[in-house]
mmCIF file of C-alpha atoms in Angstrom:
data_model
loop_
_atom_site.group_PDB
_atom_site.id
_atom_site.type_symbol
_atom_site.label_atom_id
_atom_site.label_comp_id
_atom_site.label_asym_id
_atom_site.label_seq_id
_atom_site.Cartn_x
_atom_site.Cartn_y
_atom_site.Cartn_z
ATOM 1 C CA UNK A 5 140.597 118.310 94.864
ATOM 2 C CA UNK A 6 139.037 115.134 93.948
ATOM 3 C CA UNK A 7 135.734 114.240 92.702
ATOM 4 C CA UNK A 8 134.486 113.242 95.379
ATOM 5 C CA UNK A 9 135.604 116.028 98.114
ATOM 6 C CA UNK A 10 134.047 118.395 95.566
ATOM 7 C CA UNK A 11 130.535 116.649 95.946
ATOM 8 C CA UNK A 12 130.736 115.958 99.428
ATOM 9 C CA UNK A 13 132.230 119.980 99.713
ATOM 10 C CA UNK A 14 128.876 120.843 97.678
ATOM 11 C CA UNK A 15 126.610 119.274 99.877
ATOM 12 C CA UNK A 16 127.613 120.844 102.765
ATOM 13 C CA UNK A 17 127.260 124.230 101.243
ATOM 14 C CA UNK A 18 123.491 123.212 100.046
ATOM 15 C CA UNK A 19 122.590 121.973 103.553
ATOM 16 C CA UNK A 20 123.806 125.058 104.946
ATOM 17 C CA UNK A 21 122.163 127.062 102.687
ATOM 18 C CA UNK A 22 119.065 124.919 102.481
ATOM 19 C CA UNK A 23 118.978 125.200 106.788
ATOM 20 C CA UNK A 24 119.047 129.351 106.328
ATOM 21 C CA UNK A 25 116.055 129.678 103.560
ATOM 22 C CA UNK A 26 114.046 127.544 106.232
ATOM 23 C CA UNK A 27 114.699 129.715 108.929
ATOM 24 C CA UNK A 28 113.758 132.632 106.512
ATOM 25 C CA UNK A 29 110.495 131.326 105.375
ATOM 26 C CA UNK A 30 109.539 130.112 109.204
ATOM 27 C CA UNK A 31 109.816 133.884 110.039
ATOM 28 C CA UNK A 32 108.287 135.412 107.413
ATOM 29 C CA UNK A 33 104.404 137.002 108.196
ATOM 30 C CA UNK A 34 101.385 135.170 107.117
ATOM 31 C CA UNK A 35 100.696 135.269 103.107
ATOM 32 C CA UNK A 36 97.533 137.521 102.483
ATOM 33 C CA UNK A 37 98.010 139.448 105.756
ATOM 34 C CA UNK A 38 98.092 143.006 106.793
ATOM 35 C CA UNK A 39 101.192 143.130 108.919
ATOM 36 C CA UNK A 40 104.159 143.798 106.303
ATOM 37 C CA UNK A 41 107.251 144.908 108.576
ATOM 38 C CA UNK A 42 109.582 145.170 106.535
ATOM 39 C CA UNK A 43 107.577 147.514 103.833
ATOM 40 C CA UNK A 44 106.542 149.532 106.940
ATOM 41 C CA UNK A 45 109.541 150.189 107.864
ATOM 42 C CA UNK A 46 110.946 151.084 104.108
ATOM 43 C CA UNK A 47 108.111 153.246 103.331
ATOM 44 C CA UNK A 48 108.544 155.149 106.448
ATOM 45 C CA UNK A 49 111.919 155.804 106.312
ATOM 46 C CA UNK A 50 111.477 156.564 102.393
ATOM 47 C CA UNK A 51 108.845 159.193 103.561
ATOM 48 C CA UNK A 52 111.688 160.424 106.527
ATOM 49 C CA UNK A 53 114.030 161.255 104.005
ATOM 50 C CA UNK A 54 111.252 162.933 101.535
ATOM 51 C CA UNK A 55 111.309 160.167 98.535
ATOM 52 C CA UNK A 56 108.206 160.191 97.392
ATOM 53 C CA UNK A 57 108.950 156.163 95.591
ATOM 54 C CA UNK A 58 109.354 153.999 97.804
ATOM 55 C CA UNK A 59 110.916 151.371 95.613
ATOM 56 C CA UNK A 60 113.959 154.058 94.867
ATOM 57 C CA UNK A 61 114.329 154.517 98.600
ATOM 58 C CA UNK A 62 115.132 150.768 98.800
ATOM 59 C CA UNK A 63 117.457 150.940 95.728
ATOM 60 C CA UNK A 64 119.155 154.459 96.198
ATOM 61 C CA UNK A 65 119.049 154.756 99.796
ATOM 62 C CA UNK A 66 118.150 152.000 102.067
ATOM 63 C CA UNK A 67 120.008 149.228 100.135
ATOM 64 C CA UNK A 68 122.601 151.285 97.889
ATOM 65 C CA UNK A 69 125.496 148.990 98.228
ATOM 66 C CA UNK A 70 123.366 146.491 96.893
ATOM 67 C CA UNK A 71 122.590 148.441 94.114
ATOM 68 C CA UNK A 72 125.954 149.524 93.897
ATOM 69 C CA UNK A 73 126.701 145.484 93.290
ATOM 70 C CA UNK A 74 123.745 145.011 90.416
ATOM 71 C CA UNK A 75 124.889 147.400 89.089
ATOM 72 C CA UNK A 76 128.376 146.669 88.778
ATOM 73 C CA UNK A 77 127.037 142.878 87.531
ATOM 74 C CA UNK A 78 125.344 144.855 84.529
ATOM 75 C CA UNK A 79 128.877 146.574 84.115
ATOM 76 C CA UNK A 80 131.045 143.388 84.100
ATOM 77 C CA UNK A 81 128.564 141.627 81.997
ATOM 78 C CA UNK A 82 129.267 144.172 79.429
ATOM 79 C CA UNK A 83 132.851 144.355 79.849
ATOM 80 C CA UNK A 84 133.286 140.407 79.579
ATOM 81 C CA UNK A 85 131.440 140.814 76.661
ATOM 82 C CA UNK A 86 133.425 143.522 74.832
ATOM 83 C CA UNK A 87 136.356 141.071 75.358
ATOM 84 C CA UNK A 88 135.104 138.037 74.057
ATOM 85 C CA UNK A 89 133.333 139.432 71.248
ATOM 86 C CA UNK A 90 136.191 141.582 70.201
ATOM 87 C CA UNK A 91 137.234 141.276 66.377
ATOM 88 C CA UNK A 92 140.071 138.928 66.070
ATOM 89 C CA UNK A 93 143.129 138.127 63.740
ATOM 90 C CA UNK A 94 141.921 136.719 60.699
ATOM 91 C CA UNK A 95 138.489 138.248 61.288
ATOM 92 C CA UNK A 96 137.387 141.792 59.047
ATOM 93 C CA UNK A 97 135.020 144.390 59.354
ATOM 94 C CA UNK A 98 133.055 145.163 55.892
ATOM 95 C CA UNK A 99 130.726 148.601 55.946
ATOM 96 C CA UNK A 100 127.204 147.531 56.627
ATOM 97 C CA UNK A 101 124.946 147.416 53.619
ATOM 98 C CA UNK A 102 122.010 149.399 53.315
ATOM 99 C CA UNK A 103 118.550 147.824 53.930
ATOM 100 C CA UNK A 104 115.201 148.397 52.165
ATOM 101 C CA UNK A 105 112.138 149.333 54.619
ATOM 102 C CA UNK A 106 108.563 150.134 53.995
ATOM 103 C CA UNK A 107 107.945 153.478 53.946
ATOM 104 C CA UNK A 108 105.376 153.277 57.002
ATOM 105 C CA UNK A 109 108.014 151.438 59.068
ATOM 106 C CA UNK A 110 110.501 153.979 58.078
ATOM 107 C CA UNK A 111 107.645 156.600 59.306
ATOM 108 C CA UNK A 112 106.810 155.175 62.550
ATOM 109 C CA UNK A 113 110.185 154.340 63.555
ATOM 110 C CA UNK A 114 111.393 158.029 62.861
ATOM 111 C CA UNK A 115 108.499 159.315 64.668
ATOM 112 C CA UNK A 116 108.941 157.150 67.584
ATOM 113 C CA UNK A 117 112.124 157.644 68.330
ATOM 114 C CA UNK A 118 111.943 161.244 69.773
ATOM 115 C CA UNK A 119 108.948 159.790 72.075
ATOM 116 C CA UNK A 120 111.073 156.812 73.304
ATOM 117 C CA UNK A 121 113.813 158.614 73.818
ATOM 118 C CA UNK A 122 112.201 161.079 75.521
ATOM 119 C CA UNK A 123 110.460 158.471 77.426
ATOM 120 C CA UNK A 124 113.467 156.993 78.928
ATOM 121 C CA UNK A 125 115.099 160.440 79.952
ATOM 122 C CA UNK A 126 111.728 161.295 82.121
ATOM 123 C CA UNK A 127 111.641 157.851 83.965
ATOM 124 C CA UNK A 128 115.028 158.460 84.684
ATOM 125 C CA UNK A 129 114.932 161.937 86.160
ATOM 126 C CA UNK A 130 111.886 161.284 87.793
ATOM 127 C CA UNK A 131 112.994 158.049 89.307
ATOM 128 C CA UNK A 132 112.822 159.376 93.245
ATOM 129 C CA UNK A 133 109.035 161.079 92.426
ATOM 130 C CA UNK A 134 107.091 158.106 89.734
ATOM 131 C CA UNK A 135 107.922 154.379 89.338
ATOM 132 C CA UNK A 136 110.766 153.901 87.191
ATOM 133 C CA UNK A 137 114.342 155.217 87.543
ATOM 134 C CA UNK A 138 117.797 154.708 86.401
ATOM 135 C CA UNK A 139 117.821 151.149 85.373
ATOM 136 C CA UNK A 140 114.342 151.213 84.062
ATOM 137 C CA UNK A 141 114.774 154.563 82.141
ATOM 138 C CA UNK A 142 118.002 153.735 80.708
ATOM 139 C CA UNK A 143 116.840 150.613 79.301
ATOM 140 C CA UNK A 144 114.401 152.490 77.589
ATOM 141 C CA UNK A 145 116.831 155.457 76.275
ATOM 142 C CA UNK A 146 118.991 152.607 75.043
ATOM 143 C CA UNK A 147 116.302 150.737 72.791
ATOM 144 C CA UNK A 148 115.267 154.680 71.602
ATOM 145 C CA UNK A 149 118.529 154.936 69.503
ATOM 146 C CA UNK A 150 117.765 150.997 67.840
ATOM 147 C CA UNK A 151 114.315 152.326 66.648
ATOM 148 C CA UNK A 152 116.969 153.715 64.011
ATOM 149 C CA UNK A 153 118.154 150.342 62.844
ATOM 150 C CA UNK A 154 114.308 149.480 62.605
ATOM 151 C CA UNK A 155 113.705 152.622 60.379
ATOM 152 C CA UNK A 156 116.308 152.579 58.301
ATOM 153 C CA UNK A 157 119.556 150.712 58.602
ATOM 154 C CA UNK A 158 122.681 149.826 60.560
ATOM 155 C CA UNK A 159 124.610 152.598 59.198
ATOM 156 C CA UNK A 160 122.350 154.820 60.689
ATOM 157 C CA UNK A 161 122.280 153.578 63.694
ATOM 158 C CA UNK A 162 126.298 153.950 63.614
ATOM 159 C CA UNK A 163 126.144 157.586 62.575
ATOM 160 C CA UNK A 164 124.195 158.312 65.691
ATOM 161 C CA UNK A 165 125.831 156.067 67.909
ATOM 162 C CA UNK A 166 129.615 157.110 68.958
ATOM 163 C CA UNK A 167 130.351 154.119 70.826
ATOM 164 C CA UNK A 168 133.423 155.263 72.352
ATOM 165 C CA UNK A 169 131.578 158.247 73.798
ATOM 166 C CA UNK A 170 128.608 155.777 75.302
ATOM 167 C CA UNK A 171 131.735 153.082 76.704
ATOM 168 C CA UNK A 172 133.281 156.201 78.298
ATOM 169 C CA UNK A 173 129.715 157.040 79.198
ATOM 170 C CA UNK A 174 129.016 153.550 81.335
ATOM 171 C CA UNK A 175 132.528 153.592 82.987
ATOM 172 C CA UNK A 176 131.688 157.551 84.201
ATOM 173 C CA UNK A 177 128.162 155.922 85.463
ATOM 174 C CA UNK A 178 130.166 153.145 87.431
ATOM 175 C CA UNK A 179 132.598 155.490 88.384
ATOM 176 C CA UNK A 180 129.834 158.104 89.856
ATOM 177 C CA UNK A 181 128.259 155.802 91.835
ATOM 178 C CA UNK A 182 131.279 154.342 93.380
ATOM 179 C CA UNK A 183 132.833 158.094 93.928
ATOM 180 C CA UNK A 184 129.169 159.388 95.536
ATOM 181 C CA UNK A 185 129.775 156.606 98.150
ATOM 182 C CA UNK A 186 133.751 157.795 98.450
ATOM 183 C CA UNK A 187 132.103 161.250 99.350
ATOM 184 C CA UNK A 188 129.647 160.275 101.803
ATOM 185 C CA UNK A 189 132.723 158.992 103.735
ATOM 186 C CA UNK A 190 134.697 161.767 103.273
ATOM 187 C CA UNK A 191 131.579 163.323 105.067
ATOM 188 C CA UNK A 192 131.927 162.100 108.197
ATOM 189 C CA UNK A 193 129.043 159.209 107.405
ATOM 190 C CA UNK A 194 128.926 155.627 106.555
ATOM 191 C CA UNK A 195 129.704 154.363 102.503
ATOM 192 C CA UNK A 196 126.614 155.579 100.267
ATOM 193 C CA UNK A 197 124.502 157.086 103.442
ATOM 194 C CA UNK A 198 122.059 159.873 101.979
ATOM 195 C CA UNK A 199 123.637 163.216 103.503
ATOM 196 C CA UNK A 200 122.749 165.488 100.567
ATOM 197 C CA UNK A 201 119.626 167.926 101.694
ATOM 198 C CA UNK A 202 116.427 165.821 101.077
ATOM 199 C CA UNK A 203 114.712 169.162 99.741
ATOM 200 C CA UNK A 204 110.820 169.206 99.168
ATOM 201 C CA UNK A 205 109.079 166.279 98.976
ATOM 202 C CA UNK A 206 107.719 165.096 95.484
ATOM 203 C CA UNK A 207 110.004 167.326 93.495
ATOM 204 C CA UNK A 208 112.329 166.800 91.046
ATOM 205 C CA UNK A 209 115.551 167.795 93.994
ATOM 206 C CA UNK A 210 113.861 165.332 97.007
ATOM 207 C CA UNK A 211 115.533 162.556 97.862
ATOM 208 C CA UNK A 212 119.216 163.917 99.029
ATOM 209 C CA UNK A 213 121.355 161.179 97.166
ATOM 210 C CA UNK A 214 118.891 159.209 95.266
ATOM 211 C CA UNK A 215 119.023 161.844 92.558
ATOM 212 C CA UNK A 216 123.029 161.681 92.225
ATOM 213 C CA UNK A 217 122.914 157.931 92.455
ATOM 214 C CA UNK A 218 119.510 157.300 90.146
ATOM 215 C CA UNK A 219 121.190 159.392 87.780
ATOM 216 C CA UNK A 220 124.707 157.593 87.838
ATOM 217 C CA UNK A 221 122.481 153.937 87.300
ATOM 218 C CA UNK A 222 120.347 155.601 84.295
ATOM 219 C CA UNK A 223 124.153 156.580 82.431
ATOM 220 C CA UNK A 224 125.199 153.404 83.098
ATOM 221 C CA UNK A 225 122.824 151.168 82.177
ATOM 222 C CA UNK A 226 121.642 153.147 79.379
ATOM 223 C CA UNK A 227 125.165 153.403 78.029
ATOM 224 C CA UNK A 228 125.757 149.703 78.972
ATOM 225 C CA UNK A 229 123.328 148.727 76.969
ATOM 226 C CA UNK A 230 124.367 150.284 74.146
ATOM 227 C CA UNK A 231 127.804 149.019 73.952
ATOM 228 C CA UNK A 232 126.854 145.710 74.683
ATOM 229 C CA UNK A 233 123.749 145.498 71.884
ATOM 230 C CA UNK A 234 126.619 146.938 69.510
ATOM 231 C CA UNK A 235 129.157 144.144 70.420
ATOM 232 C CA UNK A 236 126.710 141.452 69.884
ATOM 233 C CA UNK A 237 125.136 143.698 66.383
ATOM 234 C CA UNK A 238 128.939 143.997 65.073
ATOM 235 C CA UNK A 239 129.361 140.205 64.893
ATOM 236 C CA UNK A 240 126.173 139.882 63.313
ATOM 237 C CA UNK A 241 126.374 142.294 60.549
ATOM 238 C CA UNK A 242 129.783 143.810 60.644
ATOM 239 C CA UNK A 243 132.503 141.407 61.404
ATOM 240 C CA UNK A 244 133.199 138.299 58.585
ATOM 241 C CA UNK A 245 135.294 134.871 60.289
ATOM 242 C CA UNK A 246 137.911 134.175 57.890
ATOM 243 C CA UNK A 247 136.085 131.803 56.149
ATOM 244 C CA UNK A 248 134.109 134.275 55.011
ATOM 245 C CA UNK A 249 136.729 137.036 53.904
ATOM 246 C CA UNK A 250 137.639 137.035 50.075
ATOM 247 C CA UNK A 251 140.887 135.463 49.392
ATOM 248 C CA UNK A 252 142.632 138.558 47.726
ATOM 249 C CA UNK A 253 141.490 141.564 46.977
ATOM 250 C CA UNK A 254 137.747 140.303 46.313
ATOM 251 C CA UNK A 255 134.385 141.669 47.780
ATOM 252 C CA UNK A 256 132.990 139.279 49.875
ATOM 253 C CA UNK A 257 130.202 137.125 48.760
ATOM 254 C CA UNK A 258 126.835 138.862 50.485
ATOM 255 C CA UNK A 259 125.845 135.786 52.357
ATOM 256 C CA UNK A 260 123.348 136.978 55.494
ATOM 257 C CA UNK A 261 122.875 140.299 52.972
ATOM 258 C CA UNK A 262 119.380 141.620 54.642
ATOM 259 C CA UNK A 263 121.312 141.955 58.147
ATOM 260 C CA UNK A 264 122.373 144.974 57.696
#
């Protein structure tokens, strides 16, 4: 395709697309208004199936497949990045060194990290009751395990972060979500409809399929972000380019020595 079929091809697409936001925005209701359709209609049907947050009714129930596609974005995203930030020929790992911290960071770090990490877990497994849930909550569990490298050093951080167990974890969080919609099928319903029980509202089992699928987006992204903070950490303190690496037998030189 030429040059020019490619920009002529382009705007096309842009008018059409420019033509559909202005038919969106001529429909939408008055700024500052009280008449708010659509959240009527998505709090009342969160309240129909007993979710007592609305916002995870739109996420978990209402709009799953779209969820289902954010959250396999998040999940690609890390996978393209395991790939092109893998260690190459030429390339060596040295053992990261150990760091010197203040005793009150060490402190507050050590001390935090329980809280975070206990943090994260509740906004997860409250996600269909409080605000929160499984992508903010995992975020949160994630940066709970770095408080380490904070406190004390990369090693650390390594000895309490198995990363093949969390990249096994965010494929089994893809995986759930994916299979919960299989099952709803199988059910005799449409892809990702909510046909578990929606129990009593407000409690920790409301919220029929929310819980399975808040659940399955709190592994993921929590594990997600582990694997991809310790792809992007390896190069940094970990992994030497060739230039770098001793010619024979050496140690290498300690350039960059506080990273680690």
């Amino acid at each position: 395709m030429t040059r020019r079929a490619r920009f002529v091809l382009f705007l096309v697409a842009a008018a059409a697309v420019a033509l559909l936001f202005v038919a969106a925005f001529v429909r939408l209701p008055p700024f500052g208004g009280d008449f708010h359709p659509y959240g009527d209609r998505a709090v009342r049907a969160a309240f129909a199936h007993r979710t007592a947050n609305a916002v995870a009714a739109v996420n978990f129930d209402q709009r799953a497949l779209d969820t289902l596609g954010e959250e396999t974005i998040l999940f690609s995203a890390v996978l393209g990045a395991v790939v092109l930030l893998r260690q190459i020929a030429g390339e060596r790992r040295r053992p990261p060194r150990r760091a010197r911290v203040s005793g009150a960071i060490r402190r507050l770090g050590v001390a935090m990290l329980p809280v975070a990490l206990l943090t994260g877990l509740y906004v997860v497994a409250h996600g269909q009751i409080t605000p929160g849930g499984g992508f903010q909550g995992g975020v949160v569990v994630a940066t709970a395990l770095h408080l380490l490298y904070v406190a004390a050093d990369y090693g650390a951080l390594e000895r309490v972060r198995p990363l093949s167990l969390y990249e096994i974890g965010d494929a089994t969080g893809e995986a759930a979500y994916v299979v919960t919609g299989v099952a709803t099928v199988l059910a005799g319903s449409a892809f990702l409809a909510n046909v578990l029980p929606w129990g009593t509202f407000g409690t920790l089992t409301s919220a029929g399929t929310v819980v399975v699928l808040n659940a399955a987006v709190g592994m993921e992204v929590a594990c997600g972000v582990v694997v991809l903070l310790a792809t992007f950490l390896d190069q940094a303190v970990e992994i030497e380019e060739p230039s770098h690496a001793p010619a024979s037998g050496g140690t290498p030189d300690g350039s960059g020595g506080d990273a680690g």
